[in-house]
XYZ file of C-alpha atoms in Angstrom:
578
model
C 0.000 0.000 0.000
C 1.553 3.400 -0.867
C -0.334 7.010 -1.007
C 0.102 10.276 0.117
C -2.008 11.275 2.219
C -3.905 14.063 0.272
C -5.240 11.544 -2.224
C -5.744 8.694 0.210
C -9.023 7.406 0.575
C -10.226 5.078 3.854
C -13.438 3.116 4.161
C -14.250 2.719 7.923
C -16.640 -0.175 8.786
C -18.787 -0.552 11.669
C -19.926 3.269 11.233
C -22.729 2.992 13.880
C -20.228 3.074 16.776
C -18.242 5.585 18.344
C -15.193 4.071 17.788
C -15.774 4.773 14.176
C -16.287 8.503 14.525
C -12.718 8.657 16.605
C -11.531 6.706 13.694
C -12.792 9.048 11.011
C -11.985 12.268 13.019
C -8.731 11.751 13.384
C -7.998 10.359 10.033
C -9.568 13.413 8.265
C -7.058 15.432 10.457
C -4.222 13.967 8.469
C -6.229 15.252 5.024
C -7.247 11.886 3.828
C -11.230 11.494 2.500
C -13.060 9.662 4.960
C -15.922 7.351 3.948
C -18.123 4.990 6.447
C -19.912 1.905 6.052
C -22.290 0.366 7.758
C -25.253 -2.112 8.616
C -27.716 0.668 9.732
C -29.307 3.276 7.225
C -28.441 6.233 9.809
C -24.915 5.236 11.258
C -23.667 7.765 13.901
C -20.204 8.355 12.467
C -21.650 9.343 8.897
C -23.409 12.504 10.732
C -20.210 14.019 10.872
C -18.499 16.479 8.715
C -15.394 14.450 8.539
C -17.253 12.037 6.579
C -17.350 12.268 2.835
C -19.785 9.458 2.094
C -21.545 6.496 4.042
C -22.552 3.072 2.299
C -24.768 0.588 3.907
C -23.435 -3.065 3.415
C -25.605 -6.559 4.898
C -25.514 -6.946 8.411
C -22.397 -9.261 8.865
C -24.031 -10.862 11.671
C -27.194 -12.264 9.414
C -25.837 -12.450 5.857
C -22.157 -13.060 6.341
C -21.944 -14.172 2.177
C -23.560 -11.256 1.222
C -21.392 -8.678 3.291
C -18.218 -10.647 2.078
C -19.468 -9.594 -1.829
C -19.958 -6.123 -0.934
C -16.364 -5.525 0.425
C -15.050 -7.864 -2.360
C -16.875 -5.613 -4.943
C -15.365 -2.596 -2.952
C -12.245 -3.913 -3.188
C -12.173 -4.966 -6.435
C -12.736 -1.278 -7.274
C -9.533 -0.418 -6.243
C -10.530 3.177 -4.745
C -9.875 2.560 -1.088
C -6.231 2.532 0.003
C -7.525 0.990 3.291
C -10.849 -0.972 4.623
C -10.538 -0.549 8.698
C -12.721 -3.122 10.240
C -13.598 -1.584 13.563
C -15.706 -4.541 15.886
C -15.701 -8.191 15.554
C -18.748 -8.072 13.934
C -16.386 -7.559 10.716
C -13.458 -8.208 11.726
C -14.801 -12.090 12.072
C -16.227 -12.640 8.514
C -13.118 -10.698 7.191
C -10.855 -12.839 8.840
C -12.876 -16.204 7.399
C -12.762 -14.945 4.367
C -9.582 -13.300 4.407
C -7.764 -15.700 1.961
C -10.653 -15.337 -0.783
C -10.377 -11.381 -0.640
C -6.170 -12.041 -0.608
C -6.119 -7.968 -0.282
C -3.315 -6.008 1.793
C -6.006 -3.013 2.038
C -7.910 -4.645 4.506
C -6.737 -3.203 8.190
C -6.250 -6.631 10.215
C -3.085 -7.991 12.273
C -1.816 -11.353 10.726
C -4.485 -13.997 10.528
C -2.609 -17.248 13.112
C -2.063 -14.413 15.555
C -5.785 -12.898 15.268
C -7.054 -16.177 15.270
C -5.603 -16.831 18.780
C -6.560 -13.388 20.135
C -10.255 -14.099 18.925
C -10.409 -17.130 20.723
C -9.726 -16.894 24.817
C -8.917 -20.361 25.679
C -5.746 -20.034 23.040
C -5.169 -16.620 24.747
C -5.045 -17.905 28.420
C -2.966 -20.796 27.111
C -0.602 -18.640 25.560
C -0.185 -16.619 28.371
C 0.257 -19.339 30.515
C 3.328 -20.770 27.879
C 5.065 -17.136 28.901
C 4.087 -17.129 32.681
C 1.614 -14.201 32.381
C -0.934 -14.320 35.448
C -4.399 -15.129 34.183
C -7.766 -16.280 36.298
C -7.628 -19.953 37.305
C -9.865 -21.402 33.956
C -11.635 -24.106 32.762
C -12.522 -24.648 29.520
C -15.484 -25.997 28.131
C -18.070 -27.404 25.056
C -20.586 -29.225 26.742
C -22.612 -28.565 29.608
C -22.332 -32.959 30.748
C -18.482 -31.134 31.309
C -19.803 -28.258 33.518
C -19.594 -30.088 36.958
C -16.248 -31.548 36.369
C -14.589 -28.412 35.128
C -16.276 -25.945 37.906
C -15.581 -28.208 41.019
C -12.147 -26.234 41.564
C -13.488 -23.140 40.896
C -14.616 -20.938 43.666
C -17.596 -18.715 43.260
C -17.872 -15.970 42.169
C -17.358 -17.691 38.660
C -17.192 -15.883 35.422
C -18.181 -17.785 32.242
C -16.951 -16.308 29.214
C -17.141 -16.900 25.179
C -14.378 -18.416 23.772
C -15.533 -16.263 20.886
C -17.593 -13.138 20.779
C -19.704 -13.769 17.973
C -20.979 -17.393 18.444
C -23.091 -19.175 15.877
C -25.982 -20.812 15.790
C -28.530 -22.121 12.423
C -26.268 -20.516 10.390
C -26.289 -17.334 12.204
C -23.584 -15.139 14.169
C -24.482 -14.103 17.342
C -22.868 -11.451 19.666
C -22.168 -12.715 23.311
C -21.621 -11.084 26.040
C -19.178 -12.136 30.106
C -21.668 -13.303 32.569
C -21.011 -14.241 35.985
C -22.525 -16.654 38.467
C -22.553 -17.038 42.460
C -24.079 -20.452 42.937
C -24.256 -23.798 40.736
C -27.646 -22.764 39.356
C -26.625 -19.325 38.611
C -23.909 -21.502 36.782
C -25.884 -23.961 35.293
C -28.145 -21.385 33.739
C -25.798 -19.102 32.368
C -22.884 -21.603 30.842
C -26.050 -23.534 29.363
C -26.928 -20.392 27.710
C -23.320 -19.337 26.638
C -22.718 -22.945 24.989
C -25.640 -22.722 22.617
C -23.609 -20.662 20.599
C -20.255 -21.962 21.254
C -17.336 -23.208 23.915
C -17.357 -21.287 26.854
C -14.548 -20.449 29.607
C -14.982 -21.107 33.282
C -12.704 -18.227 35.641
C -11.791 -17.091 38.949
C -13.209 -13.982 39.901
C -10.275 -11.627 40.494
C -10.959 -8.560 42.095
C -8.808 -5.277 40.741
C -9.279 -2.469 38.546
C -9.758 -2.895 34.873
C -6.912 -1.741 33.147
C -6.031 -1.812 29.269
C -2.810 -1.525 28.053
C -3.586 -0.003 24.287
C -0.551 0.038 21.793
C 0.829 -0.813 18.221
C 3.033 -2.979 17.088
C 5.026 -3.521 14.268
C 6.124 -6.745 13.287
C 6.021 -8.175 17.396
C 7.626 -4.868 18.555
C 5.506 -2.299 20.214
C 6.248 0.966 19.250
C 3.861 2.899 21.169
C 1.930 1.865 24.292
C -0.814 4.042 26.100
C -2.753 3.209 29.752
C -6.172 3.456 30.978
C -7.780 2.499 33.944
C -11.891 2.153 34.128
C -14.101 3.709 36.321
C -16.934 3.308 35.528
C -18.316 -0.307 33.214
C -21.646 -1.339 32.189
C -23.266 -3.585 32.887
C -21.827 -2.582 36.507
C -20.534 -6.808 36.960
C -17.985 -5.598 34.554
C -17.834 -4.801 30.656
C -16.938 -1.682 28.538
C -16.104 1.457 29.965
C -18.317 4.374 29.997
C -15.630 6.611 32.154
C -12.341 5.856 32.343
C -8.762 8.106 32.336
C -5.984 7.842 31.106
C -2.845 6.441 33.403
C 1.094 6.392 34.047
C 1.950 3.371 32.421
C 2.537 0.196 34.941
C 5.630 -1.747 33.964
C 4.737 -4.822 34.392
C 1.617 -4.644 32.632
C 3.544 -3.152 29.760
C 6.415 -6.218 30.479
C 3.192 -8.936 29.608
C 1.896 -7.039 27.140
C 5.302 -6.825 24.893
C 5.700 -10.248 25.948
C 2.464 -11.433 24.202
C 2.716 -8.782 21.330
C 6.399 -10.272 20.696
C 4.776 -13.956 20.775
C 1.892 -12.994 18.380
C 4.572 -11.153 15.942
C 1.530 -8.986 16.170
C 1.571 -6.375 13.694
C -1.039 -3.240 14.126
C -3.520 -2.036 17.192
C -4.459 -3.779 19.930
C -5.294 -3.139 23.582
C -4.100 -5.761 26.308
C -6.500 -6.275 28.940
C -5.838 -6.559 32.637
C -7.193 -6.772 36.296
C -4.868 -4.988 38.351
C -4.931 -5.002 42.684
C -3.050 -1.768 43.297
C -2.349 -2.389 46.537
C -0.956 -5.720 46.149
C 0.301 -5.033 42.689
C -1.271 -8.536 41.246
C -2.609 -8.761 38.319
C -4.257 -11.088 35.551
C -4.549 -10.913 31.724
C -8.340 -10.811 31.124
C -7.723 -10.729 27.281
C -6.733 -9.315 24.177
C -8.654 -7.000 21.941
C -7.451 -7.691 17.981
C -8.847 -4.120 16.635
C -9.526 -0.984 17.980
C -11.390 -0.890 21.230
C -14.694 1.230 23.141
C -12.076 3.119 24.860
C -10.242 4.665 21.703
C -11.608 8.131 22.064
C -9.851 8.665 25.257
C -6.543 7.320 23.932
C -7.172 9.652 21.089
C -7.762 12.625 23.427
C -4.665 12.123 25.304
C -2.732 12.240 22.426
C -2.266 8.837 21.846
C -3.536 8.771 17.832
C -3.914 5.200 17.343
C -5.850 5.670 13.827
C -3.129 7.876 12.779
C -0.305 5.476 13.688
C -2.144 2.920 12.125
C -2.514 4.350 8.956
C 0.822 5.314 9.109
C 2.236 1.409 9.739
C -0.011 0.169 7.109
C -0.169 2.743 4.253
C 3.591 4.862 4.812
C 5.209 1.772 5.455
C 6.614 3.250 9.592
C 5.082 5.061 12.472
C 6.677 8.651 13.296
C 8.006 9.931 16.366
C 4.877 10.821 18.647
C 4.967 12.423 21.977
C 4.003 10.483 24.973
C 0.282 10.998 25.983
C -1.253 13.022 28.693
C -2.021 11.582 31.809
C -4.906 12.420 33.865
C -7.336 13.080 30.783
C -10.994 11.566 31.471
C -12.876 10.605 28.739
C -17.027 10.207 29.213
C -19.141 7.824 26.852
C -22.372 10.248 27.720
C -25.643 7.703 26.833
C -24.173 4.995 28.072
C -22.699 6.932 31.609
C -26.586 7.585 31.616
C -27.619 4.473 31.754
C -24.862 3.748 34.078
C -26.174 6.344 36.818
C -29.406 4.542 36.272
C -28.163 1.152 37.073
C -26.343 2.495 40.097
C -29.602 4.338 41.503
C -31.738 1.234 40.966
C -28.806 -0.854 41.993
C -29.100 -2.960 39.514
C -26.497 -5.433 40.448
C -26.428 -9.126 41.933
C -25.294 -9.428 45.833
C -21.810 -10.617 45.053
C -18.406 -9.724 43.460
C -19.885 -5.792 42.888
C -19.643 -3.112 45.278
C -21.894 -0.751 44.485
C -20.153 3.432 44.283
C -20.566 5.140 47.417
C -23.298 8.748 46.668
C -19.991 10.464 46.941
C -18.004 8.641 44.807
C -20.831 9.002 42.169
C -21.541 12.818 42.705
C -17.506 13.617 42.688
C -17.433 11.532 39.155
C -20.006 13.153 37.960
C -18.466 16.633 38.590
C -15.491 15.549 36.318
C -17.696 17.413 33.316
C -16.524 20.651 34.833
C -12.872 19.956 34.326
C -11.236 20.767 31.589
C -9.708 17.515 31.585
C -12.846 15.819 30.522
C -13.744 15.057 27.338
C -16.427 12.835 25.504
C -16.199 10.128 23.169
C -19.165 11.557 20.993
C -19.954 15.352 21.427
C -16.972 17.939 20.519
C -17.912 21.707 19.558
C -15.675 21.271 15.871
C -17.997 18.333 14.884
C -21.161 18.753 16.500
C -23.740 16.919 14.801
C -22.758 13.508 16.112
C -23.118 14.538 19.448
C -26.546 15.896 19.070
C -27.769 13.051 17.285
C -26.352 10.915 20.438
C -28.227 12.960 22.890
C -31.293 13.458 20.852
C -31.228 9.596 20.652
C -30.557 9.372 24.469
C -33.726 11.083 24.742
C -35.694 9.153 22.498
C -35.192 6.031 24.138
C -36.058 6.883 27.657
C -39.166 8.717 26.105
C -39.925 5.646 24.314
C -39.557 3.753 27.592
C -41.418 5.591 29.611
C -44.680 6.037 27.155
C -44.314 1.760 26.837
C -44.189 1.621 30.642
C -47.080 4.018 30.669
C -49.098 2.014 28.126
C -47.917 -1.645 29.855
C -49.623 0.151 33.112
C -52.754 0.389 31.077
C -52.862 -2.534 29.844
C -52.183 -4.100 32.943
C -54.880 -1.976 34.588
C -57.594 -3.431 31.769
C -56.481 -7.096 32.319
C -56.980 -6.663 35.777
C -60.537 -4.891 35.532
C -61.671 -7.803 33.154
C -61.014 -10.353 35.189
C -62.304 -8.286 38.520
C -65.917 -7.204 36.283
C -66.886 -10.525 35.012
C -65.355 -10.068 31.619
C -63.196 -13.020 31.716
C -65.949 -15.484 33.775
C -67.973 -14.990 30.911
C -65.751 -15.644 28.297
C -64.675 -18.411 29.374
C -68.874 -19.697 30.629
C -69.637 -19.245 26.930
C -66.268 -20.976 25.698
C -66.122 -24.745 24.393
C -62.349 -23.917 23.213
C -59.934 -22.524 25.391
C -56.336 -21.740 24.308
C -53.181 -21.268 26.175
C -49.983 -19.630 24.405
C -46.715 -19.036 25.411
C -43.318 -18.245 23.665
C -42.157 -22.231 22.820
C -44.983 -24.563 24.250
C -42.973 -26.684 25.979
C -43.164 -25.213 29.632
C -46.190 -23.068 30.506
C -48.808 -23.076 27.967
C -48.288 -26.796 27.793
C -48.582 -27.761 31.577
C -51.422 -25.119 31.494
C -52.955 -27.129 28.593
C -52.692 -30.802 30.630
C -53.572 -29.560 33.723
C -56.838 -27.905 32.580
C -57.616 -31.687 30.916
C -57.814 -32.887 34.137
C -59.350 -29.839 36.134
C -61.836 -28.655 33.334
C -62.581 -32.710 32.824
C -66.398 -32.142 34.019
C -67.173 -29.827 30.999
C -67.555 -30.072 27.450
C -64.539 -27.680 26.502
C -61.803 -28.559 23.730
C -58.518 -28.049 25.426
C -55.806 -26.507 22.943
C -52.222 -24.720 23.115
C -49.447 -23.045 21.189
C -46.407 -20.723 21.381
C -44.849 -18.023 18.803
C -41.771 -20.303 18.174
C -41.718 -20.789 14.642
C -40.862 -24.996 15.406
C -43.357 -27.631 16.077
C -43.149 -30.980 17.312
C -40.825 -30.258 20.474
C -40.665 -32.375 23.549
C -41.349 -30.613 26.680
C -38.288 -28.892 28.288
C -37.051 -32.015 30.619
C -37.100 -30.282 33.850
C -40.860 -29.375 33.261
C -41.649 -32.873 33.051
C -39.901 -33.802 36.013
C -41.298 -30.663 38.288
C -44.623 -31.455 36.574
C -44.735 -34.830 37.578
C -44.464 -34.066 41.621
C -47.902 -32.879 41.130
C -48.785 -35.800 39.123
C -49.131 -34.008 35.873
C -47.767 -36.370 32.946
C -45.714 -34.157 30.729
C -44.698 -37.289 28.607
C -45.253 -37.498 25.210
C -45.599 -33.861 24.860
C -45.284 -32.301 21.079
C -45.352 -28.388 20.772
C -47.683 -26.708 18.270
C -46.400 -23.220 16.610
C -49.469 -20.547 16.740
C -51.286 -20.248 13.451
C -54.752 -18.382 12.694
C -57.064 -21.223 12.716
C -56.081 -21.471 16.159
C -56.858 -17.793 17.311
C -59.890 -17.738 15.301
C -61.257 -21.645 16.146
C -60.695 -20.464 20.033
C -63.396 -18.564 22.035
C -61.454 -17.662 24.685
C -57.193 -17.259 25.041
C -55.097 -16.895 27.981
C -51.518 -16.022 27.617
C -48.487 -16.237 30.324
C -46.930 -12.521 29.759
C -48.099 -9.090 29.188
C -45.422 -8.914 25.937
C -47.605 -12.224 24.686
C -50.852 -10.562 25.010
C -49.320 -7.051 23.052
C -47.910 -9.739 20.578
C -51.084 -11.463 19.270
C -52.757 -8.063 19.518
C -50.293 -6.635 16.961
C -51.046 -9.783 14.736
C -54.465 -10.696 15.341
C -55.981 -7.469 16.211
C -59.668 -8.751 16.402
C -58.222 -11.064 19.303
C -57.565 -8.762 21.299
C -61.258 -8.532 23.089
C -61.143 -12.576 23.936
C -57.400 -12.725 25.214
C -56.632 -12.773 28.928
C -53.243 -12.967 30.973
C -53.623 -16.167 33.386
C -51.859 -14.704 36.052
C -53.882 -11.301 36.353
C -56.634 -14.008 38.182
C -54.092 -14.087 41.125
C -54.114 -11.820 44.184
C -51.575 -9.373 44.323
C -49.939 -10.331 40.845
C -48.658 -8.012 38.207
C -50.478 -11.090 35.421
C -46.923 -12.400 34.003
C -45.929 -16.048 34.765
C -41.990 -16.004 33.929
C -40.661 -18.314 31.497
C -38.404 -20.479 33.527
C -36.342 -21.749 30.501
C -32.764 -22.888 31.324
C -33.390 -21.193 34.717
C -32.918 -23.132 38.366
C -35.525 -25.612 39.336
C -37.070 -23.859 42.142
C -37.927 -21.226 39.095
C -39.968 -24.675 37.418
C -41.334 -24.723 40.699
C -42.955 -21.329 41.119
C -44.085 -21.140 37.475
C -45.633 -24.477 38.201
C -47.365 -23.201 41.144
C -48.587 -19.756 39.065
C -49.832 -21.846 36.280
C -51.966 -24.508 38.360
C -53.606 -21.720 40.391
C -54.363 -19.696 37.263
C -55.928 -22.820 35.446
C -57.984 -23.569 39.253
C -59.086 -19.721 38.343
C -60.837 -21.301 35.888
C -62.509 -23.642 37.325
C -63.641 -21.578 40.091
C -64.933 -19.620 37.552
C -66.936 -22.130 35.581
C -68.253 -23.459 39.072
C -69.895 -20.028 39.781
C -72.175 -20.074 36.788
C -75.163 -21.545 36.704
């Protein structure tokens, strides 16, 4: 790759994220024309005026052959000196594909290293080969393993991805750390996490989350930048939404070359860490292969990672750059919101998380008076991007707040029809009764054989069905186990996906969930008027009846309990009519 920089052209994917407007801001600083892709028609980056064009490409995560076309047919073009993939959402496919596209214009480190980066079970075992600290692990692919591999693990437990994006019918899915404090907590979550994929079983080490966020050229990092996180969301850890910038650590930067030299790594990455300050431990949490949440802080302290990278990749060196500022503080504004919302509703599991003192939270808020602070979004030179983030912001609380509104409403209606005699005589003039839930395997089908037996005295025709598109399903194992205790044979069982004949054959319908009732409105509007939420019939309930999929067995239990007293409703009902 060779171009000056006037004439240079760079196409920067994943335009929907901040990361991506960093990206383009800084690059149109060195004169080059700036162009965004994306998945989304309005992606934040291409609202600002460092952007020359946007494009909208197939979401990677849905139609992975059709995105690999468009950036072939981009490529093939010849008018971008350089395609930065920005989020693994891209940088994924790209990498899969990598030897059909055979282009040096695409912005990724060498594919064996990125590979093992990408995957956290060959991270931690690297690591381990050069006698970097990392949380005690376990690895896993089936949940028959799960015992075995967590029985020298002490909780709290962390179970991680081994990749990212997992997969599942032919689709990539984005997945996300989640952490457990008891077996069932465990059970539930690594269940969950293997569906897609192998998972990783850790110690929970307590320390700061630090990232160590450099580039390398050929295994030798030539620049190196520290951050330390204070604030993450979700609040049990994840990416930063405050964090400042940091004196360096040595012996965070001593793993870090260590691992870059290993990988012969060549272009960004950031090095993650725990680190205990006051015992000066620490563990490698993992390595990010592309540029990171983070980035606009770097950035702001002077630390121009897009600017070195074009540099490595299209000049051929990185120049002499001065070291970066310590003590700036960078904000990520909607999602800080949303922290300060989780911290007031203390949104957090009793456990590993200590929740920020009303100090601590007042004092960090005060930062946006410094003139240290900055923000990852909003700047006065390019201000449309930061309006659009706030206006946004806005949007979705409003939107949350009218739906919590209308769910009240709704709610209050249920409630009233069940209280007024609306539902008793429904179901008085009914000979079909139908239950629905989301799969038909757990609620709407113990509903279904318990109101067989219950409902046995009248002439009724007993049916049920759920929104999942698949029929013919057993029912979910611990259902017929928990169902049995109350002698309710769950054997046998096939699922039925919910089809009009149904709605409009039925004279009466009771669903498990508010969202189910909204649902078949939305579809079958002239339903609406003969659909009831079982559990409104119970005192002092709000009318859902959780879904206790993949959840702990006392959760089978309760829903159990909701469903039978909901269906004895019924009968109660039907008993009071003449």
């Amino acid at each position: 790759m060779n171009s000056s920089s006037g004439s240079a052209k760079i196409l920067i994917l994943d335009g929907d994220l901040p990361p991506a407007l960093t990206i383009a801001r800084s690059l149109r600083r060195k004169g080059l024309r700036i162009e965004i892709g994306s998945h989304e028609t309005h992606p934040l980056a291409g609202y600002s005026n460092t952007v020359r064009a946007q494009h909208r490409y197939p979401n990677p995560l849905e139609q992975e052959t059709a995105f690999i076309t468009w950036i072939a047919q981009r490529l093939s073009d010849e008018t971008d000196d350089l395609v930065i993939p920005v989020t693994e959402r891209t940088v994924n496919p790209l990498l899969r594909h990598r030897h059909e596209l055979n282009d040096t214009r695409l912005a990724l480190a060498p594919s064996k290293a990125l590979k093992i980066v990408l995957d956290k079970a060959r991270t931690v075992e690297l690591a381990q080969q050069l006698g970097i600290p990392t949380p005690a692990s376990r690895y896993l692919h089936d949940p028959a393993e799960l015992a075995a591999a967590a029985e020298d693990l002490s909780f709290p437990i962390v179970i991680k991805p081994v990749s990212s994006i997992g997969s599942k019918d032919a689709q990539n899915i984005p997945l996300t750390v989640s952490y457990a404090l008891n077996p069932d907590q465990l059970r539930v979550a690594a269940t969950h996490t293997l569906r897609y994929g192998s998972a990783l079983l850790q110690e929970y080490f307590t320390g700061d989350g630090v990232g160590i966020e450099l580039i390398a050229d050929r295994g030798r990092i030539v620049y190196a930048f520290q951050h330390i996180r204070m604030h993450e969301l979700p609040l049990t850890g994840g990416g930063s939404c405050l964090r400042q910038s940091t004196p360096i650590t040595p012996a965070l930067l001593s793993a870090s070359t260590q691992l870059i030299a290993a990988l012969h790594w060549h272009g960004v990455a950031m090095v993650e860490f725990k680190h205990n300050a006051a015992t000066g431990e620490f563990r490698l949490i993992e390595i990010n292969g592309r540029f990171w949440g983070s980035l606009p802080l770097a950035v702001a302290a002077g630390a121009d990672f897009p600017a070195m990278l074009y540099e490595l990749l299209v000049e051929g060196a990185v120049q002499d750059w001065p070291p970066p500022r310590d003590g700036v503080i960078c904000r990520n504004l909607s999602r800080d919101v949303h922290w300060h919302e989780a911290v007031l509703r203390r949104d957090v599991p009793t456990g590993p998380v200590t929740l920020p003192a009303t100090r601590q939270v007042l004092k960090d808020l005060a930062l946006v008076f410094s003139p240290r602070h900055c923000s990852d979004v909003q700047q006065w030179r390019d201000p449309k991007p930061g309006l659009v983030d706030i206006g946004r912001l806005i949007k979705s609380y409003a939107t949350r707040i009218t739906g919590q509104l209308h769910d009240r409403w709704q709610r209050r209606r249920q409630r009233a029809a069940w209280r007024n005699g609306q539902v008793a005589h429904c179901v008085s003039q009914a000979r079909r009764i139908l239950f629905i839930c989301y799969g038909n395997i757990n609620r709407s089908a113990v509903a279904h054989r318990y109101a067989e037996r219950v409902l046995s005295y009248r002439d009724l025709i007993i049916t049920s069905a759920g929104f999942h598109p698949q029929a013919g399903r057993p029912a979910d194992p611990t259902m017929i186990e928990v169902a049995a205790e109350q002698e309710i044979d769950m054997h046998g069982w096939s699922s039925q996906s919910l089809n009009p004949a149904l709605i409009q054959q039925a004279d009466v319908i009771f669903v498990m969930e508010l969202a189910h009732y909204q649902r078949l409105a939305q579809i079958f509007p002239k339903a609406r008027s003969k659909t009831f939420l079982l559990g409104m019939g119970l005192p002092d309930a709000n009318g859902d009846i959780p879904d206790p999929y993949g959840k702990a067995r006392t959760q089978y239990q309760a829903c159990l309990r909701q469903v039978m007293a909901g269906v004895e409703q019924l009968a109660h009902l039907l008993k009071k009519q003449p």
